[in-house]
Amino acid sequence: MADWPARGCLIRRSLLAGWLLVAPAGAHAAPNLQLTGLEEVDLITNVGLSVPRVTFSCNASTAQIRRYVDAAARAAEEALQAHGYFNARIEGRIDVRDDCRDPALHVEKGPVTTVRSVEIDLADSIESIESVRSFVEENRPEVGAPLDQAAYDALRDGLLTRVQRLGYLDARFSRHEIRVDPAEQAADIALALDAGSRYRFGELDIEQTVLNPELARKMAGVERGAPYTSRNLLSINQNLSGTEYFDSVSVRPDLDRREDLDVPVDVVARRSPRTSWELRGGYATDVGPRVGASVKRRYVNKRGHRWAARTQLSAIEQRLDTSYSIPRSADPLRERYDIYARITRHDNNSIVTTEAASGVQWVRETDRWTRSLFTEYLLDRTRYGDNPAESNGFAIVGGRLGYDGLDDPLFPTRGVVFDVSLQGAAEPVLSAANFVRARGLAGGYYPLGRWIFAGRAEAGMISTDDFDSIPRTLRFFTGGDRSVRGYDYESLSPRDEEGTRTGGKYLLAGSLEAMYPVVGDDWYLAGFVDTGNAYTDPEADLKTGAGVGVRWRSPVGMVRLDVAQPLDGSGGLPRLHLGLGAAF
């Protein structure tokens, strides 16, 4: 039985490259290696890519050609062994054609060597790790299968790389070999990995001028003593980059200074510009042309405080709001407190509302989840039709839970999203009425072949004994680009005696849509059905609209152009809907 140490052999499926090295006689006025006896394309290609190039001329000496034939035979033997052929017979010769002589190899590959046994010995500390265990299971050579050195190399190198990325920096193979028995055409594979001890993160030295040093270390999100892994290294970069405090972040582990299983890490973070400005404009059939502006102070002080102000103007709504954010010292990367204020004027469907609110909220963001609790005081002044305007105040408390699992925020094709909120006020606590308001939304995208299917469901409810005092902004309306297409914006709502839409106590809406690409992956045709209504009587009818549309994957997100027909029997004309962004 002979030992066969692992030897690299380039294997490419390039028929062109193989032909350049193994060309038929007479193809060129220069010597070419003639290869016969093999029929399998992968073997011909690998041998052709492994043998040396012919660098001599037709006038070369016989001794030089013989030396080349011997070298080519050795290279061909190694190439065949990489595919499990250890009993190949290779005959070298010199073929004469016209006024030139070609080196030639005739190959009889013989029987293929198969895997007789596989022994992989891992320490319990790493064998219990799911990523390591699954990698070994997926790449373990099968007993009885042809021996494939490339697959063995991928298993050996991939296993060591994964273990080292998990913090076992001193991991080494105490045994790695393929023992081949040519007489039996059998191979025994043995791997034994000595993982050693797992390293930890040592001192995290962050070179930056924006935040207090301790706050910057907390923002990194990886504490000293945490397992040293490549994923945690990447998290440090992503966490600091995602805060907007820094324009660029460089993370470098100092492996040369590691000791006592601690790896010091050096971080260099360059500050972002302190202030940013933004102007924007757009159009949607719901609200018509709209413009907006914002200013953001990315860092106010070394404690990481921020300030921002925004305004948005359209024919229907004018809004101005501002917020001051304070990172929570215990977990500044994921939690913050916001102090905010806003003033809004809304004029639509003969309802004119002016509201002002200020409050505070706690927000926690982890991965794709968002949780928040808030309390605010809301002043609302609303006029319905020709009725006198009424003013009411409410001390509101509430909370929200959201999840965003979409694969692409600009043009989603897979994933789910949901958002639920609950808020309320009590009349004895500076409020015009008692109420509890709940609202929930769930939706998702699912690809099937080239089709993309989307669905959305939304429901809401207000519980109160004095609905007339509830602010317009808390009542439910539907209809428009992002709810029930085929109907005007906020046109689905109960009406008062004068016919003015007053908003509902309940909301129920849903949508189904299918998209199919027609020009590359940027243009889609869509068909959809929407249904829903806002109502006071729980037995109110749902309104349905259906239509077709076009979707464009623009650089700034999904552009939607829809034509929808209301299906309520009213004979209404189809409506055009234009919007930017996903439907939820």
Coordinates of C-alpha atoms in Angstrom, one line a residue:
M1 CA 0.0 0.0 0.0
A2 CA 1.4 3.4 -1.0
D3 CA 1.0 6.8 0.5
W4 CA -0.3 9.5 -1.8
P5 CA 0.3 13.0 -0.3
A6 CA -2.2 15.7 -1.4
R7 CA -1.0 17.4 -4.6
G8 CA -2.8 20.3 -6.3
C9 CA -3.9 19.8 -9.9
L10 CA -5.6 22.5 -11.9
I11 CA -9.0 21.2 -13.2
R12 CA -10.9 23.5 -15.5
R13 CA -13.7 22.7 -18.0
S14 CA -12.2 24.7 -20.8
L15 CA -12.4 22.8 -24.1
L16 CA -10.7 25.6 -26.0
A17 CA -7.7 25.6 -23.7
G18 CA -7.4 21.9 -23.9
W19 CA -7.5 22.0 -27.7
L20 CA -4.7 24.5 -27.8
L21 CA -2.5 22.1 -26.1
V22 CA -3.7 18.9 -27.6
A23 CA -4.3 19.7 -31.3
P24 CA -4.7 17.2 -34.2
A25 CA -1.7 16.6 -36.5
G26 CA -1.4 19.1 -39.3
A27 CA -3.3 21.9 -37.5
H28 CA -0.2 24.1 -37.2
A29 CA 3.3 24.4 -38.7
A30 CA 4.8 23.8 -35.3
P31 CA 4.9 20.8 -32.9
N32 CA 1.8 19.9 -31.0
L33 CA 1.1 17.3 -28.4
Q34 CA -1.0 14.5 -29.8
L35 CA -3.2 12.9 -27.1
T36 CA -5.0 9.6 -27.9
G37 CA -6.9 7.0 -25.9
L38 CA -9.1 9.2 -23.7
E39 CA -12.8 9.8 -24.5
E40 CA -14.1 11.6 -21.4
V41 CA -14.1 15.4 -21.9
D42 CA -13.1 16.2 -18.3
L43 CA -10.1 13.9 -18.4
I44 CA -9.0 15.2 -21.8
T45 CA -9.4 18.8 -20.5
N46 CA -7.5 18.2 -17.3
V47 CA -4.6 16.4 -19.0
G48 CA -4.4 19.1 -21.6
L49 CA -4.2 21.8 -19.0
S50 CA -1.7 19.9 -16.9
V51 CA 1.0 19.0 -19.4
P52 CA 3.7 21.6 -20.2
R53 CA 3.4 23.8 -23.1
V54 CA 5.3 23.0 -26.3
T55 CA 8.1 25.6 -26.6
F56 CA 10.4 24.0 -29.1
S57 CA 10.3 24.1 -32.9
C58 CA 10.1 21.4 -35.5
N59 CA 13.9 21.5 -35.7
A60 CA 14.3 20.4 -32.0
S61 CA 16.6 17.5 -31.3
T62 CA 15.2 14.0 -30.5
A63 CA 16.6 14.3 -27.0
Q64 CA 14.7 17.5 -26.3
I65 CA 11.4 16.1 -27.6
R66 CA 12.0 12.9 -25.5
R67 CA 12.5 15.0 -22.4
Y68 CA 9.2 16.8 -23.1
V69 CA 7.4 13.5 -23.7
D70 CA 8.6 12.2 -20.3
A71 CA 7.6 15.5 -18.5
A72 CA 4.2 15.4 -20.2
A73 CA 3.7 11.7 -19.2
R74 CA 4.4 12.6 -15.6
A75 CA 2.0 15.5 -15.7
A76 CA -0.7 13.4 -17.3
E77 CA -0.3 10.7 -14.7
E78 CA -0.8 13.3 -11.9
A79 CA -3.9 14.7 -13.7
L80 CA -5.4 11.3 -14.0
Q81 CA -4.7 10.5 -10.3
A82 CA -6.6 13.6 -9.4
H83 CA -9.7 11.9 -10.9
G84 CA -8.9 8.6 -9.2
Y85 CA -7.1 6.7 -12.0
F86 CA -3.9 5.3 -10.4
N87 CA -3.3 2.4 -12.8
A88 CA -3.1 4.3 -16.0
R89 CA -0.7 3.2 -18.7
I90 CA 0.8 6.0 -20.6
E91 CA 2.9 5.4 -23.7
G92 CA 5.1 8.3 -25.1
R93 CA 6.3 8.5 -28.6
I94 CA 7.3 10.9 -31.4
D95 CA 5.0 11.1 -34.4
V96 CA 6.3 12.3 -37.8
R97 CA 4.2 14.5 -40.0
D98 CA 5.3 16.3 -43.1
D99 CA 8.5 18.1 -42.1
C100 CA 7.8 18.2 -38.4
R101 CA 7.8 15.8 -35.4
D102 CA 5.1 15.9 -32.7
P103 CA 5.3 14.6 -29.2
A104 CA 2.5 12.1 -28.5
L105 CA 0.9 10.3 -25.6
H106 CA -1.4 7.3 -25.8
V107 CA -3.3 6.9 -22.5
E108 CA -5.1 3.8 -21.2
K109 CA -6.7 5.2 -18.0
G110 CA -7.4 1.8 -16.4
P111 CA -9.9 1.2 -13.6
V112 CA -10.9 4.0 -11.4
T113 CA -9.9 4.0 -7.7
T114 CA -12.9 4.2 -5.3
V115 CA -13.1 5.4 -1.7
R116 CA -12.9 2.4 0.6
S117 CA -13.0 4.3 4.0
V118 CA -13.3 7.8 5.4
E119 CA -12.1 8.7 8.9
I120 CA -12.6 12.3 10.1
D121 CA -11.6 12.9 13.7
L122 CA -12.7 16.2 15.2
A123 CA -12.6 17.5 18.8
D124 CA -15.9 17.6 20.6
S125 CA -15.6 21.3 21.0
I126 CA -15.8 21.9 17.2
E127 CA -17.8 18.8 16.1
S128 CA -20.8 20.2 18.2
I129 CA -20.8 23.4 16.1
E130 CA -23.6 23.3 13.6
S131 CA -21.8 25.1 10.8
V132 CA -18.8 22.7 11.1
R133 CA -20.9 19.6 11.4
S134 CA -23.1 20.5 8.4
F135 CA -20.1 21.3 6.3
V136 CA -18.5 17.9 7.0
E137 CA -21.8 16.1 6.3
E138 CA -22.3 17.9 3.0
N139 CA -18.7 17.4 1.8
R140 CA -17.8 14.0 3.2
P141 CA -16.6 11.6 0.4
E142 CA -19.0 8.7 -0.1
V143 CA -17.6 5.2 0.4
G144 CA -17.7 3.5 -3.0
A145 CA -17.5 6.7 -5.0
P146 CA -14.6 7.4 -7.4
L147 CA -11.7 9.2 -5.6
D148 CA -11.7 12.9 -6.4
Q149 CA -8.7 14.8 -5.1
A150 CA -10.3 18.2 -5.8
A151 CA -13.2 17.2 -3.5
Y152 CA -10.8 16.0 -0.8
D153 CA -8.8 19.3 -1.0
A154 CA -12.1 21.3 -0.7
L155 CA -13.1 19.3 2.4
R156 CA -9.6 19.6 4.0
D157 CA -9.1 23.3 3.3
G158 CA -12.7 24.3 3.9
L159 CA -12.8 22.6 7.3
L160 CA -9.6 24.3 8.5
T161 CA -10.8 27.7 7.2
R162 CA -14.2 27.4 9.0
V163 CA -12.6 26.4 12.3
Q164 CA -10.1 29.2 12.2
R165 CA -12.9 31.7 11.4
L166 CA -14.6 30.5 14.5
G167 CA -11.7 31.6 16.7
Y168 CA -9.6 28.4 16.8
L169 CA -6.6 30.2 15.3
D170 CA -4.1 27.5 16.2
A171 CA -6.0 24.7 14.6
R172 CA -3.8 22.3 12.6
F173 CA -4.2 18.9 11.0
S174 CA -2.3 16.2 12.9
R175 CA -3.2 13.9 10.1
H176 CA -4.3 14.5 6.6
E177 CA -3.7 11.9 3.9
I178 CA -5.1 9.7 1.2
R179 CA -3.6 6.2 1.2
V180 CA -4.0 4.5 -2.1
D181 CA -3.8 0.7 -2.7
P182 CA -3.3 0.5 -6.5
A183 CA -3.7 -3.3 -6.5
E184 CA -7.2 -3.0 -5.0
Q185 CA -8.0 0.3 -6.7
A186 CA -9.1 1.5 -3.3
A187 CA -8.3 4.6 -1.3
D188 CA -8.5 5.4 2.4
I189 CA -9.0 9.0 3.5
A190 CA -8.0 10.2 7.0
L191 CA -8.3 13.6 8.5
A192 CA -7.6 14.5 12.2
L193 CA -7.9 18.1 13.2
D194 CA -6.4 19.4 16.4
A195 CA -8.4 22.6 17.1
G196 CA -6.6 23.9 20.1
S197 CA -8.2 26.5 22.3
R198 CA -10.7 29.2 21.1
Y199 CA -9.5 32.8 21.1
R200 CA -11.4 35.7 22.5
F201 CA -11.6 39.4 21.7
G202 CA -9.0 41.4 23.6
E203 CA -8.7 45.1 23.9
L204 CA -10.7 47.0 21.3
D205 CA -8.8 50.2 20.4
I206 CA -11.0 52.6 18.3
E207 CA -9.3 55.6 16.8
Q208 CA -12.0 58.2 16.4
T209 CA -12.9 61.8 17.4
V210 CA -16.8 61.8 17.4
L211 CA -17.8 59.9 20.5
N212 CA -16.6 59.3 24.0
P213 CA -14.3 56.2 23.9
E214 CA -16.5 54.1 26.1
L215 CA -19.6 54.9 24.0
A216 CA -17.7 54.1 20.8
R217 CA -16.7 50.7 22.2
K218 CA -20.4 50.0 23.1
M219 CA -21.4 51.0 19.6
A220 CA -19.1 48.4 18.2
G221 CA -21.4 45.8 19.6
V222 CA -18.7 43.2 20.5
E223 CA -17.4 43.2 24.1
R224 CA -14.0 42.1 25.3
G225 CA -14.0 38.4 26.0
A226 CA -16.5 37.6 23.3
P227 CA -15.5 34.6 21.0
Y228 CA -13.1 35.8 18.3
T229 CA -14.9 35.0 15.0
S230 CA -14.8 36.5 11.5
R231 CA -18.5 37.2 11.9
N232 CA -17.9 39.3 15.0
L233 CA -15.1 41.1 13.2
L234 CA -17.6 41.9 10.3
S235 CA -20.2 43.0 12.9
I236 CA -17.9 45.6 14.4
N237 CA -17.5 47.2 11.0
Q238 CA -21.2 47.0 10.1
N239 CA -22.3 48.3 13.5
L240 CA -20.0 51.3 13.5
S241 CA -20.7 52.1 9.8
G242 CA -24.5 51.8 10.4
T243 CA -24.5 54.5 13.1
E244 CA -24.0 57.3 10.5
Y245 CA -21.4 58.8 12.9
F246 CA -18.6 57.5 10.7
D247 CA -17.9 57.9 7.0
S248 CA -15.5 54.9 6.8
V249 CA -14.5 52.2 9.3
S250 CA -11.4 49.9 9.1
V251 CA -11.1 46.9 11.4
R252 CA -7.8 45.0 11.8
P253 CA -7.1 42.2 14.2
D254 CA -3.5 42.3 15.5
L255 CA -2.8 38.6 15.4
D256 CA 0.9 39.1 16.0
R257 CA 0.2 40.5 19.5
R258 CA -2.3 37.8 20.6
E259 CA -1.5 36.3 23.9
D260 CA -3.4 34.4 26.6
L261 CA -6.0 33.6 24.0
D262 CA -6.8 37.3 23.6
V263 CA -6.7 39.0 20.2
P264 CA -6.4 42.8 20.3
V265 CA -8.3 44.6 17.5
D266 CA -7.5 48.0 16.1
V267 CA -10.3 50.1 14.6
V268 CA -9.9 53.4 12.6
A269 CA -13.1 55.3 12.1
R270 CA -13.3 58.5 10.1
R271 CA -16.1 60.9 11.1
S272 CA -19.0 61.7 8.8
P273 CA -19.8 65.3 8.0
R274 CA -21.6 66.7 11.0
T275 CA -24.6 68.1 9.1
S276 CA -26.4 66.8 6.0
W277 CA -29.1 68.4 3.9
E278 CA -31.6 66.8 1.6
L279 CA -34.2 68.2 -0.9
R280 CA -36.6 65.8 -2.6
G281 CA -39.6 65.9 -4.9
G282 CA -42.1 63.5 -6.3
Y283 CA -45.6 62.8 -7.6
A284 CA -48.3 60.4 -6.6
T285 CA -51.9 60.3 -7.8
D286 CA -53.0 60.2 -4.1
V287 CA -51.6 63.6 -3.2
G288 CA -50.3 65.1 -6.5
P289 CA -46.9 66.8 -6.7
R290 CA -45.0 67.0 -3.4
V291 CA -41.7 68.4 -2.3
G292 CA -39.7 67.9 0.9
A293 CA -36.6 69.0 2.7
S294 CA -34.7 67.7 5.7
V295 CA -31.7 68.7 7.8
K296 CA -29.8 66.2 10.0
R297 CA -27.2 66.9 12.7
R298 CA -25.5 63.5 12.9
Y299 CA -23.8 64.2 16.2
V300 CA -24.5 67.1 18.5
N301 CA -22.0 66.1 21.2
K302 CA -19.7 63.3 22.2
R303 CA -22.6 61.5 24.0
G304 CA -23.9 60.6 20.5
H305 CA -27.0 62.9 20.6
R306 CA -28.6 63.7 17.2
W307 CA -31.1 66.2 15.9
A308 CA -33.2 66.2 12.7
A309 CA -35.9 68.3 11.1
R310 CA -38.1 67.5 8.1
T311 CA -40.8 69.1 6.1
Q312 CA -43.1 67.8 3.4
L313 CA -45.5 69.8 1.3
S314 CA -48.3 68.7 -1.0
A315 CA -51.7 70.1 -2.0
I316 CA -53.4 67.8 0.5
E317 CA -50.9 67.8 3.4
Q318 CA -48.3 70.0 4.9
R319 CA -46.1 68.7 7.6
L320 CA -43.2 69.9 9.8
D321 CA -41.6 67.7 12.4
T322 CA -38.4 67.6 14.5
S323 CA -36.7 65.0 16.7
Y324 CA -33.8 64.9 19.2
S325 CA -32.4 61.4 19.7
I326 CA -30.4 60.2 22.7
P327 CA -28.7 56.7 22.7
R328 CA -29.5 54.6 25.7
S329 CA -26.2 54.2 27.6
A330 CA -26.8 50.6 28.5
D331 CA -27.2 49.5 24.8
P332 CA -26.5 52.5 22.6
L333 CA -26.3 50.4 19.4
R334 CA -29.9 49.2 19.6
E335 CA -31.8 51.5 21.9
R336 CA -32.5 55.2 22.0
Y337 CA -34.9 57.8 23.4
D338 CA -36.5 60.3 21.0
I339 CA -38.0 63.7 22.0
Y340 CA -40.2 64.8 19.1
A341 CA -42.7 67.4 17.9
R342 CA -44.8 67.8 14.8
I343 CA -47.4 70.1 13.3
T344 CA -49.6 69.0 10.4
R345 CA -52.3 70.5 8.2
H346 CA -54.5 68.1 6.2
D347 CA -57.2 69.2 3.7
N348 CA -59.0 66.4 1.8
N349 CA -62.6 65.3 1.1
S350 CA -64.0 68.5 2.7
I351 CA -62.2 67.7 6.0
V352 CA -59.6 70.3 7.2
T353 CA -57.5 69.3 10.1
T354 CA -54.7 71.0 12.0
E355 CA -52.9 69.1 14.6
A356 CA -49.8 69.5 16.8
A357 CA -48.2 66.9 19.0
S358 CA -45.1 66.5 21.1
G359 CA -43.9 63.5 23.0
V360 CA -41.1 61.1 23.9
Q361 CA -40.6 57.5 22.8
W362 CA -38.2 54.6 23.5
V363 CA -37.1 52.6 20.5
R364 CA -35.2 49.3 20.3
E365 CA -34.0 48.0 16.9
T366 CA -32.5 44.5 16.7
D367 CA -31.8 42.8 13.4
R368 CA -35.1 43.2 11.5
W369 CA -37.3 43.9 14.6
T370 CA -38.4 47.3 15.8
R371 CA -40.1 47.9 19.2
S372 CA -41.2 51.2 20.6
L373 CA -43.2 52.7 23.4
F374 CA -44.3 56.3 23.4
T375 CA -46.4 59.0 25.1
E376 CA -47.5 62.2 23.5
Y377 CA -49.9 65.0 23.9
L378 CA -52.0 65.7 20.8
L379 CA -54.0 68.9 20.0
D380 CA -56.4 68.4 17.2
R381 CA -58.6 71.0 15.4
T382 CA -60.9 69.5 12.7
R383 CA -63.7 70.9 10.5
Y384 CA -66.0 68.4 8.7
G385 CA -67.7 70.0 5.7
D386 CA -69.6 73.1 6.7
N387 CA -69.8 72.1 10.4
P388 CA -68.0 74.3 12.9
A389 CA -64.4 73.2 13.7
E390 CA -63.9 71.4 17.0
S391 CA -60.7 71.3 19.1
N392 CA -59.8 68.4 21.4
G393 CA -56.7 67.3 23.3
F394 CA -55.5 63.8 24.1
A395 CA -52.7 62.4 26.3
I396 CA -51.9 59.3 24.4
V397 CA -49.7 56.3 25.3
G398 CA -49.0 53.5 22.9
G399 CA -46.6 50.9 21.5
R400 CA -45.6 49.4 18.2
L401 CA -44.0 46.1 17.1
G402 CA -42.6 45.8 13.6
Y403 CA -40.7 43.2 11.5
D404 CA -39.2 43.7 8.1
G405 CA -38.0 40.5 6.5
L406 CA -38.0 41.7 2.8
D407 CA -34.9 40.8 0.8
D408 CA -34.6 44.2 -0.9
P409 CA -36.1 47.5 0.5
L410 CA -36.1 49.1 -3.0
F411 CA -37.6 46.2 -5.0
P412 CA -38.6 43.3 -2.8
T413 CA -39.2 39.8 -4.4
R414 CA -39.2 37.6 -1.2
G415 CA -39.9 37.9 2.5
V416 CA -42.6 39.1 4.9
V417 CA -43.3 42.2 6.8
F418 CA -45.8 43.1 9.6
D419 CA -46.5 46.0 11.8
V420 CA -48.9 46.2 14.8
S421 CA -49.6 49.1 17.0
L422 CA -51.8 49.8 20.1
Q423 CA -52.5 53.2 21.6
G424 CA -55.1 54.8 23.8
A425 CA -56.1 57.7 26.1
A426 CA -58.2 58.1 29.2
E427 CA -60.6 61.0 29.7
P428 CA -59.5 61.7 33.3
V429 CA -55.9 62.2 32.1
L430 CA -56.2 65.4 30.0
S431 CA -58.1 63.8 27.2
A432 CA -61.4 64.6 25.5
A433 CA -62.5 61.0 25.4
N434 CA -61.6 57.4 26.3
F435 CA -60.4 55.3 23.4
V436 CA -58.3 52.3 22.5
R437 CA -57.0 52.0 18.9
A438 CA -55.4 48.9 17.4
R439 CA -54.1 48.5 13.9
G440 CA -52.2 45.7 12.2
L441 CA -50.6 45.0 8.8
A442 CA -49.1 41.9 7.3
G443 CA -47.7 41.3 3.9
G444 CA -45.2 39.3 1.9
Y445 CA -43.6 38.5 -1.5
Y446 CA -43.1 35.0 -2.8
P447 CA -41.3 34.1 -6.1
L448 CA -42.5 31.1 -8.1
G449 CA -40.4 30.5 -11.2
R450 CA -40.3 33.9 -13.0
W451 CA -43.5 35.0 -11.3
I452 CA -43.5 37.2 -8.1
F453 CA -46.7 37.0 -6.0
A454 CA -47.5 39.6 -3.3
G455 CA -50.2 39.8 -0.7
R456 CA -51.2 42.3 1.9
A457 CA -53.8 42.3 4.7
E458 CA -54.7 45.2 7.0
A459 CA -57.2 45.6 9.9
G460 CA -57.9 48.3 12.5
M461 CA -60.4 49.0 15.3
I462 CA -61.2 51.9 17.6
S463 CA -63.1 51.2 20.9
T464 CA -64.7 54.4 22.3
D465 CA -68.0 55.7 23.7
D466 CA -67.5 59.1 22.1
F467 CA -66.4 58.6 18.5
D468 CA -67.3 62.2 17.5
S469 CA -64.4 63.4 19.7
I470 CA -61.8 61.1 18.1
P471 CA -59.2 63.1 16.0
R472 CA -59.4 62.6 12.2
T473 CA -55.8 61.4 12.2
L474 CA -56.8 58.4 14.4
R475 CA -59.9 57.5 12.3
F476 CA -59.7 55.0 9.5
F477 CA -59.9 55.9 5.8
T478 CA -58.9 53.8 2.8
G479 CA -58.8 53.9 -1.0
G480 CA -56.0 55.1 -3.2
D481 CA -52.5 54.1 -4.5
R482 CA -51.5 52.0 -1.5
S483 CA -54.8 50.5 -0.3
V484 CA -57.8 49.9 -2.6
R485 CA -56.9 50.9 -6.1
G486 CA -59.8 52.0 -8.4
Y487 CA -61.0 54.5 -5.8
D488 CA -59.9 58.0 -4.8
Y489 CA -57.4 58.7 -2.0
E490 CA -59.3 58.2 1.4
S491 CA -62.6 58.0 -0.4
L492 CA -63.8 54.8 1.3
S493 CA -65.2 56.0 4.6
P494 CA -68.6 56.5 6.3
R495 CA -70.4 59.8 5.5
D496 CA -72.4 62.1 7.7
E497 CA -75.8 63.5 6.9
E498 CA -74.2 66.2 4.6
G499 CA -72.3 63.5 2.7
T500 CA -68.9 64.4 4.2
R501 CA -66.6 61.5 4.7
T502 CA -65.9 61.3 8.4
G503 CA -63.7 58.2 8.9
G504 CA -64.5 54.9 10.4
K505 CA -64.2 53.0 13.6
Y506 CA -63.1 49.8 11.7
L507 CA -60.8 49.1 8.8
L508 CA -60.4 46.0 6.7
A509 CA -58.4 45.8 3.5
G510 CA -56.4 43.3 1.5
S511 CA -54.6 42.9 -1.8
L512 CA -53.3 40.1 -4.1
E513 CA -50.9 40.8 -6.9
A514 CA -48.8 38.9 -9.5
M515 CA -45.8 40.3 -11.4
Y516 CA -44.0 38.9 -14.4
P517 CA -40.8 40.2 -16.0
V518 CA -41.1 41.4 -19.6
V519 CA -37.8 43.2 -20.2
G520 CA -34.9 41.7 -18.3
D521 CA -35.2 42.0 -14.5
D522 CA -36.2 45.7 -14.6
W523 CA -39.6 45.9 -16.2
Y524 CA -42.6 43.8 -15.0
L525 CA -46.3 43.5 -15.9
A526 CA -48.7 43.1 -13.0
G527 CA -52.2 42.1 -12.3
F528 CA -54.0 42.8 -9.0
V529 CA -57.2 42.7 -7.0
D530 CA -57.7 45.0 -4.0
T531 CA -60.6 45.0 -1.5
G532 CA -61.5 46.9 1.7
N533 CA -63.4 49.6 3.4
A534 CA -63.4 51.8 6.5
Y535 CA -66.7 51.7 8.3
T536 CA -68.7 52.3 11.5
D537 CA -71.1 49.4 11.0
P538 CA -69.2 46.1 11.2
E539 CA -71.5 44.7 8.5
A540 CA -70.5 47.3 5.9
D541 CA -69.7 46.1 2.4
L542 CA -66.2 45.8 1.1
K543 CA -65.3 47.7 -2.0
T544 CA -63.2 45.9 -4.7
G545 CA -61.0 47.1 -7.5
A546 CA -59.0 45.2 -10.0
G547 CA -56.6 46.1 -12.8
V548 CA -53.2 45.8 -14.5
G549 CA -50.0 47.8 -14.1
V550 CA -46.3 48.2 -14.9
R551 CA -43.4 48.0 -12.5
W552 CA -40.0 49.5 -13.1
R553 CA -37.0 48.7 -11.0
S554 CA -35.6 52.3 -10.9
P555 CA -32.4 53.3 -9.1
V556 CA -34.5 54.8 -6.3
G557 CA -37.0 52.0 -5.9
M558 CA -40.1 50.5 -7.4
V559 CA -42.1 52.8 -9.7
R560 CA -45.7 51.6 -10.0
L561 CA -48.2 52.6 -12.7
D562 CA -51.6 51.0 -12.4
V563 CA -55.0 51.2 -14.1
A564 CA -57.7 49.9 -11.8
Q565 CA -61.5 49.5 -12.3
P566 CA -63.9 49.7 -9.3
L567 CA -66.1 46.6 -9.2
D568 CA -68.9 48.0 -7.0
G569 CA -71.5 48.2 -9.9
S570 CA -71.5 52.0 -9.9
G571 CA -70.2 52.2 -13.5
G572 CA -67.2 54.3 -12.4
L573 CA -64.4 54.8 -14.9
P574 CA -61.0 53.2 -14.5
R575 CA -58.5 55.2 -12.4
L576 CA -54.8 55.8 -13.0
H577 CA -52.5 55.2 -10.0
L578 CA -48.9 56.3 -9.9
G579 CA -46.6 55.7 -7.0
L580 CA -43.0 55.0 -5.8
G581 CA -42.0 52.2 -3.5
A582 CA -43.4 48.8 -2.6
A583 CA -47.1 48.6 -1.7
F584 CA -46.2 48.1 2.0

